[in-house]
């Protein structure tokens, strides 16, 4: 390959055909991902620079990547990253790759925090930044359009004769009557404002000096110092089994200054990678703290019962199902992050046992689980005394998440 001229177009087409012949389900998309990683270009740029030639280093990177993909290795491991909600996440062998289903888990936690923990102002200010939430922009455009419409109406009305109005009809938005009505409203508002201002002025003597003792009386409530605003509530989230850190990092990123996270994992490679992802986002250890430990073992006793949320995407694939997983999952991603025992609920049961000790009263317990285990998981939550138990479906309408509320926290003797 290195001795030939390889343009982006030729390399894209060759890679697509090569991967298709080896059973790749989406060969063109895979070819685009690999080329983007090799060249540093965005996908749209590939199609705008089709005639550009790849240099020797890019060709070597591309060749190695195609060989790895042909063997079934996940694209996220080859390219070194993926996108998760609003952030880019580095990926590496030995650490579970983030899935779209887990984005729904994050959304459930955010919905709870916005409704039950954070101030409405904080939640609303952050929520408008979500990429799929364009209501604010639409409202702004509608308001601007209405202002333009009114201005146009006034200009048209100024040039209309009575005969014109009769011809157009009395209900036309641009009629003189409409413009006059707007003018009347403005005059009324101006008069009201002037009356308020006049009422606020002090009485003056014949020399224009304010008469003492005739000032407007203030009420005791006005004289009293206004109470200091309450400190904004900072939500505390505990994540168990953080992997790349995508859950905690998304929560802290999307509600920055309003959410702090403590995240644990038993795999050193996961903690290292999650820390790398945190640093790349510019978040601090005060915002997201990662800890190498088994489940909640490292959580200091004084922090028990202080968390608003315990969230986890634990190992949940039943043992029998593990054998039928796709090649690129079964042979490349870590079993430690996948297998959840005979029914997929081994780790879930331990988390459910820990939840009443970790969470405050009213705190949320939320887990992503195997689709066939949600009913059993919900029943376990009810038996444990949790309330408001719900099953949430993922983007493909499969049952995926169980969420419940801890109403009676426990204290270990």
Coordinates of C-alpha atoms in Angstrom, one line a residue:
X1 CA 0.0 0.0 0.0
X2 CA 2.8 2.4 0.9
X3 CA 4.3 2.4 -2.7
X4 CA 1.0 3.4 -4.3
X5 CA -1.0 6.6 -4.3
X6 CA -3.8 6.2 -1.9
X7 CA -6.3 9.1 -1.8
X8 CA -9.0 9.3 0.9
X9 CA -11.6 8.2 -1.7
X10 CA -9.6 5.1 -2.8
X11 CA -8.8 4.1 0.8
X12 CA -12.4 4.5 1.9
X13 CA -13.8 2.4 -1.0
X14 CA -11.1 -0.3 -0.6
X15 CA -11.6 -0.5 3.2
X16 CA -15.4 -0.8 2.8
X17 CA -15.1 -3.7 0.3
X18 CA -12.4 -5.4 2.4
X19 CA -14.5 -5.3 5.6
X20 CA -17.7 -6.3 3.8
X21 CA -16.1 -9.4 2.4
X22 CA -15.2 -10.4 6.0
X23 CA -18.7 -10.0 7.4
X24 CA -18.7 -6.5 8.7
X25 CA -22.3 -5.4 9.3
X26 CA -21.7 -1.7 8.5
X27 CA -18.6 -1.7 6.4
X28 CA -18.8 1.9 5.1
X29 CA -19.4 3.4 8.6
X30 CA -16.5 1.3 10.0
X31 CA -14.3 2.5 7.1
X32 CA -15.2 6.1 7.9
X33 CA -14.5 5.7 11.6
X34 CA -11.1 4.2 10.9
X35 CA -10.2 6.9 8.3
X36 CA -11.2 9.7 10.7
X37 CA -9.0 8.2 13.4
X38 CA -6.0 7.8 11.0
X39 CA -6.3 11.3 9.5
X40 CA -7.7 13.3 12.4
X41 CA -10.6 14.5 10.1
X42 CA -14.3 14.7 10.9
X43 CA -16.5 12.5 8.8
X44 CA -17.9 15.4 6.8
X45 CA -14.3 16.5 6.0
X46 CA -13.6 13.1 4.4
X47 CA -16.1 13.8 1.7
X48 CA -14.9 17.3 1.1
X49 CA -11.2 16.2 0.7
X50 CA -11.6 13.0 -1.2
X51 CA -8.8 13.7 -3.6
X52 CA -6.2 14.3 -0.8
X53 CA -3.4 11.7 -0.5
X54 CA -2.7 9.9 2.7
X55 CA 0.9 10.2 3.9
X56 CA 3.1 7.2 4.9
X57 CA 2.2 7.5 8.7
X58 CA -1.5 7.7 8.0
X59 CA -1.3 4.7 5.7
X60 CA 0.5 2.6 8.3
X61 CA -2.1 3.6 11.0
X62 CA -4.9 2.7 8.6
X63 CA -3.4 -0.6 7.6
X64 CA -3.0 -1.7 11.3
X65 CA -6.5 -0.5 12.1
X66 CA -8.1 -2.4 9.2
X67 CA -6.3 -5.6 10.3
X68 CA -7.6 -5.3 13.8
X69 CA -11.2 -4.6 12.7
X70 CA -11.2 -7.5 10.3
X71 CA -10.4 -9.7 13.4
X72 CA -13.5 -8.4 15.1
X73 CA -12.0 -5.9 17.5
X74 CA -14.4 -3.2 18.5
X75 CA -14.0 0.1 16.6
X76 CA -13.9 2.1 19.9
X77 CA -10.8 0.2 21.0
X78 CA -9.2 0.7 17.6
X79 CA -10.0 4.4 17.3
X80 CA -9.4 5.0 21.0
X81 CA -12.7 6.7 21.8
X82 CA -16.4 7.3 21.4
X83 CA -19.0 9.9 22.1
X84 CA -21.4 9.6 25.0
X85 CA -24.2 12.2 25.3
X86 CA -22.4 15.5 25.4
X87 CA -18.8 14.4 26.0
X88 CA -16.0 12.5 24.2
X89 CA -14.8 9.4 26.1
X90 CA -11.5 7.6 25.6
X91 CA -11.8 3.9 25.3
X92 CA -9.2 1.1 25.8
X93 CA -9.0 -2.7 26.0
X94 CA -9.9 -4.0 29.4
X95 CA -12.6 -1.4 30.1
X96 CA -16.2 -1.8 29.1
X97 CA -17.3 0.4 26.1
X98 CA -20.1 2.8 26.8
X99 CA -23.5 1.9 25.2
X100 CA -26.4 4.1 24.2
X101 CA -28.6 2.3 26.8
X102 CA -26.4 3.9 29.5
X103 CA -27.3 7.3 28.2
X104 CA -30.8 6.6 29.2
X105 CA -29.6 5.7 32.7
X106 CA -27.9 9.1 32.9
X107 CA -31.1 10.8 31.8
X108 CA -33.1 9.1 34.5
X109 CA -30.7 10.3 37.2
X110 CA -30.7 13.9 35.8
X111 CA -34.5 13.9 35.7
X112 CA -34.6 12.9 39.4
X113 CA -32.0 15.4 40.4
X114 CA -33.7 18.2 38.5
X115 CA -37.1 17.4 40.1
X116 CA -36.1 16.5 43.7
X117 CA -32.7 17.9 44.5
X118 CA -31.5 20.9 42.4
X119 CA -33.2 24.3 42.3
X120 CA -35.5 24.8 39.2
X121 CA -33.2 27.7 38.0
X122 CA -30.1 25.5 38.1
X123 CA -31.8 22.6 36.3
X124 CA -33.4 24.8 33.6
X125 CA -30.2 26.6 32.9
X126 CA -28.3 23.4 32.4
X127 CA -31.1 21.5 30.6
X128 CA -31.2 23.9 27.6
X129 CA -27.7 22.9 26.7
X130 CA -28.7 19.3 25.8
X131 CA -28.3 18.8 22.0
X132 CA -31.9 17.5 21.5
X133 CA -33.5 20.4 23.5
X134 CA -34.1 23.3 21.1
X135 CA -37.3 24.6 22.6
X136 CA -35.5 27.8 23.8
X137 CA -34.1 28.6 20.4
X138 CA -37.5 28.0 18.8
X139 CA -39.1 30.3 21.3
X140 CA -36.5 33.0 20.6
X141 CA -37.2 32.8 16.9
X142 CA -40.9 32.9 17.4
X143 CA -40.6 36.0 19.6
X144 CA -38.4 37.7 17.0
X145 CA -40.8 36.8 14.2
X146 CA -43.7 38.3 16.2
X147 CA -41.8 41.5 16.8
X148 CA -41.0 41.8 13.0
X149 CA -44.7 41.1 12.2
X150 CA -45.8 43.9 14.5
X151 CA -43.3 46.3 13.1
X152 CA -44.5 45.5 9.6
X153 CA -48.1 46.0 10.6
X154 CA -47.4 49.4 11.9
X155 CA -45.5 50.4 8.8
X156 CA -48.3 49.1 6.6
X157 CA -51.0 50.8 8.6
X158 CA -49.3 54.2 8.4
X159 CA -49.7 54.0 4.6
X160 CA -53.2 52.7 4.4
X161 CA -56.2 54.9 3.4
X162 CA -59.7 54.3 4.6
X163 CA -60.6 52.8 1.2
X164 CA -57.6 50.5 1.5
X165 CA -58.8 49.2 4.8
X166 CA -62.3 48.7 3.5
X167 CA -61.0 46.7 0.6
X168 CA -58.7 44.6 2.8
X169 CA -61.3 43.9 5.6
X170 CA -61.4 44.9 9.2
X171 CA -59.6 41.7 10.4
X172 CA -56.4 42.2 8.6
X173 CA -53.4 42.2 11.0
X174 CA -51.8 45.2 9.2
X175 CA -54.9 47.4 9.4
X176 CA -54.7 50.9 10.9
X177 CA -57.0 49.8 13.7
X178 CA -54.4 47.3 14.8
X179 CA -51.6 49.9 14.8
X180 CA -53.8 52.3 16.7
X181 CA -54.6 49.7 19.3
X182 CA -50.9 49.1 19.8
X183 CA -50.3 52.8 20.2
X184 CA -53.1 53.1 22.7
X185 CA -51.6 50.2 24.7
X186 CA -48.2 51.9 24.8
X187 CA -49.7 55.2 25.8
X188 CA -51.6 53.5 28.7
X189 CA -48.4 51.8 29.9
X190 CA -46.5 55.0 29.7
X191 CA -49.2 56.8 31.7
X192 CA -49.2 54.1 34.4
X193 CA -45.4 54.2 34.7
X194 CA -45.6 58.0 35.1
X195 CA -48.2 57.8 37.8
X196 CA -46.1 55.3 39.7
X197 CA -43.1 57.6 39.5
X198 CA -45.1 60.6 40.6
X199 CA -46.5 58.7 43.6
X200 CA -43.0 57.8 44.7
X201 CA -41.8 61.4 44.7
X202 CA -41.6 63.1 48.2
X203 CA -43.7 66.2 49.0
X204 CA -41.8 69.4 48.5
X205 CA -42.1 72.8 50.1
X206 CA -42.3 76.1 48.2
X207 CA -38.6 76.1 47.8
X208 CA -38.5 72.6 46.3
X209 CA -37.1 71.0 49.5
X210 CA -38.4 67.7 50.7
X211 CA -40.6 68.1 53.8
X212 CA -39.2 66.1 56.7
X213 CA -41.5 63.5 58.3
X214 CA -43.6 63.3 55.1
X215 CA -41.6 60.6 53.5
X216 CA -43.4 57.5 52.4
X217 CA -43.8 55.2 55.4
X218 CA -41.9 51.9 55.2
X219 CA -43.1 48.7 56.8
X220 CA -41.1 46.8 59.4
X221 CA -40.6 44.1 56.7
X222 CA -39.0 46.7 54.5
X223 CA -36.8 48.0 57.3
X224 CA -35.6 44.6 58.2
X225 CA -32.5 43.3 56.4
X226 CA -33.4 40.9 53.6
X227 CA -32.5 37.3 54.5
X228 CA -29.4 36.0 52.9
X229 CA -30.1 33.7 50.0
X230 CA -29.8 30.0 50.7
X231 CA -26.6 28.3 49.6
X232 CA -27.3 26.4 46.3
X233 CA -27.9 22.7 46.9
X234 CA -25.0 20.5 45.6
X235 CA -26.2 17.0 44.7
X236 CA -24.0 14.0 45.7
X237 CA -23.9 11.0 43.5
X238 CA -22.3 7.6 44.2
X239 CA -21.5 5.5 41.1
X240 CA -20.4 1.9 41.5
X241 CA -18.5 0.3 38.6
X242 CA -17.5 3.4 36.7
X243 CA -15.6 1.9 33.8
X244 CA -14.6 4.8 31.5
X245 CA -16.3 7.2 33.9
X246 CA -19.0 8.1 31.4
X247 CA -21.9 8.2 33.8
X248 CA -20.3 10.3 36.6
X249 CA -18.5 12.5 34.1
X250 CA -21.7 13.2 32.2
X251 CA -23.6 14.0 35.4
X252 CA -20.9 16.4 36.6
X253 CA -20.5 18.0 33.1
X254 CA -24.1 18.5 32.4
X255 CA -24.9 19.9 35.8
X256 CA -21.5 21.5 36.5
X257 CA -21.3 23.3 39.9
X258 CA -24.5 21.5 41.0
X259 CA -23.4 17.9 41.1
X260 CA -20.4 16.1 42.6
X261 CA -19.7 12.4 42.1
X262 CA -17.8 9.7 43.9
X263 CA -17.1 6.7 41.6
X264 CA -15.6 3.3 42.3
X265 CA -14.3 0.4 40.3
X266 CA -12.4 -2.8 41.0
X267 CA -10.4 -2.7 37.8
X268 CA -7.2 -0.5 37.9
X269 CA -7.3 0.1 34.1
X270 CA -10.8 1.5 34.5
X271 CA -9.8 4.0 37.2
X272 CA -6.8 5.1 35.1
X273 CA -8.9 5.6 32.0
X274 CA -11.7 7.4 33.9
X275 CA -9.2 9.7 35.4
X276 CA -7.8 10.4 32.0
X277 CA -11.3 11.2 30.7
X278 CA -11.9 13.5 33.7
X279 CA -8.7 15.4 33.1
X280 CA -9.5 15.8 29.3
X281 CA -12.8 17.4 30.2
X282 CA -11.2 19.9 32.7
X283 CA -13.1 18.5 35.6
X284 CA -11.4 18.3 39.0
X285 CA -11.2 15.6 41.6
X286 CA -13.5 17.6 43.8
X287 CA -16.1 17.4 41.1
X288 CA -15.6 13.7 40.3
X289 CA -13.5 11.5 42.6
X290 CA -12.5 8.0 41.4
X291 CA -11.6 5.2 43.9
X292 CA -10.1 1.8 43.3
X293 CA -12.2 -0.5 45.5
X294 CA -14.7 -3.3 45.6
X295 CA -18.2 -1.8 45.3
X296 CA -18.6 0.7 48.2
X297 CA -15.8 -0.6 50.5
X298 CA -13.8 2.6 50.3
X299 CA -16.7 5.0 51.1
X300 CA -15.8 6.6 54.5
X301 CA -18.3 5.8 57.3
X302 CA -19.1 9.5 57.8
X303 CA -20.3 9.7 54.2
X304 CA -22.8 6.9 54.5
X305 CA -26.4 8.2 54.2
X306 CA -25.3 11.4 52.5
X307 CA -25.7 10.5 48.9
X308 CA -28.7 11.6 46.8
X309 CA -28.2 8.9 44.1
X310 CA -26.6 5.5 43.9
X311 CA -26.3 4.6 40.2
X312 CA -24.6 1.7 38.5
X313 CA -24.2 -0.1 35.2
X314 CA -23.0 -3.4 36.9
X315 CA -22.1 -6.7 35.3
X316 CA -25.5 -8.1 34.4
X317 CA -25.3 -10.6 31.5
X318 CA -26.6 -14.0 32.7
X319 CA -23.9 -16.8 32.5
X320 CA -25.8 -18.8 29.9
X321 CA -26.3 -15.7 27.7
X322 CA -22.5 -14.9 27.8
X323 CA -21.9 -17.8 25.4
X324 CA -24.2 -16.2 22.8
X325 CA -22.8 -12.7 22.8
X326 CA -21.4 -11.3 19.5
X327 CA -17.7 -12.1 18.8
X328 CA -16.5 -8.6 19.2
X329 CA -18.1 -8.4 22.7
X330 CA -17.4 -11.9 24.0
X331 CA -13.8 -12.1 22.8
X332 CA -12.6 -8.5 23.4
X333 CA -14.5 -6.8 26.2
X334 CA -13.8 -7.8 29.8
X335 CA -15.9 -10.6 31.4
X336 CA -15.5 -8.9 34.7
X337 CA -17.6 -6.0 33.5
X338 CA -20.2 -8.2 31.7
X339 CA -21.1 -11.4 33.6
X340 CA -23.7 -11.1 36.3
X341 CA -24.2 -14.7 37.5
X342 CA -26.9 -17.2 36.8
X343 CA -29.7 -14.6 36.6
X344 CA -27.6 -11.5 35.9
X345 CA -28.4 -10.1 39.4
X346 CA -25.4 -11.1 41.5
X347 CA -23.9 -7.6 41.8
X348 CA -27.3 -6.0 41.7
X349 CA -28.3 -7.8 45.0
X350 CA -25.2 -6.5 46.7
X351 CA -25.9 -2.9 45.5
X352 CA -29.5 -3.2 46.6
X353 CA -28.2 -4.2 50.1
X354 CA -25.9 -1.2 50.2
X355 CA -28.4 1.4 48.9
X356 CA -30.2 2.0 52.3
X357 CA -26.9 2.6 54.0
X358 CA -25.4 4.9 51.3
X359 CA -28.5 7.0 50.5
X360 CA -30.4 9.7 52.4
X361 CA -34.1 9.4 52.9
X362 CA -35.7 9.9 49.5
X363 CA -32.5 9.1 47.6
X364 CA -32.6 7.4 44.2
X365 CA -31.3 3.9 43.5
X366 CA -30.9 3.3 39.7
X367 CA -29.3 0.4 37.8
X368 CA -29.0 -0.7 34.2
X369 CA -29.7 -4.5 33.9
X370 CA -30.3 -7.3 31.5
X371 CA -33.7 -7.0 29.8
X372 CA -34.9 -10.4 31.0
X373 CA -34.1 -9.6 34.7
X374 CA -36.0 -6.3 35.2
X375 CA -39.2 -7.8 36.7
X376 CA -37.2 -9.8 39.2
X377 CA -35.1 -6.8 40.1
X378 CA -38.1 -4.7 40.7
X379 CA -39.6 -7.3 43.0
X380 CA -36.3 -7.5 44.9
X381 CA -36.5 -3.7 45.4
X382 CA -40.0 -3.9 46.8
X383 CA -39.1 -6.8 49.1
X384 CA -36.2 -4.6 50.4
X385 CA -38.6 -1.9 51.4
X386 CA -37.9 0.6 48.6
X387 CA -40.8 2.6 47.2
X388 CA -41.8 4.1 43.8
X389 CA -40.2 1.2 42.0
X390 CA -40.2 1.7 38.2
X391 CA -38.9 -0.1 35.1
X392 CA -37.6 2.2 32.4
X393 CA -37.2 1.1 28.7
X394 CA -34.2 1.9 26.6
X395 CA -34.0 3.4 23.1
X396 CA -35.1 0.1 21.5
X397 CA -38.1 -0.1 23.9
X398 CA -36.6 -3.0 25.8
X399 CA -36.8 -3.0 29.7
X400 CA -33.4 -1.8 30.8
X401 CA -33.4 0.2 34.0
X402 CA -34.8 -0.3 37.5
X403 CA -35.2 2.8 39.7
X404 CA -36.5 3.0 43.2
X405 CA -36.5 5.4 46.2
X406 CA -35.0 4.6 49.6
X407 CA -37.6 5.8 52.2
X408 CA -36.0 4.4 55.3
X409 CA -32.2 4.7 55.4
X410 CA -30.3 2.2 57.6
X411 CA -27.3 2.6 59.9
X412 CA -25.0 -0.3 60.4
X413 CA -24.3 -1.0 64.0

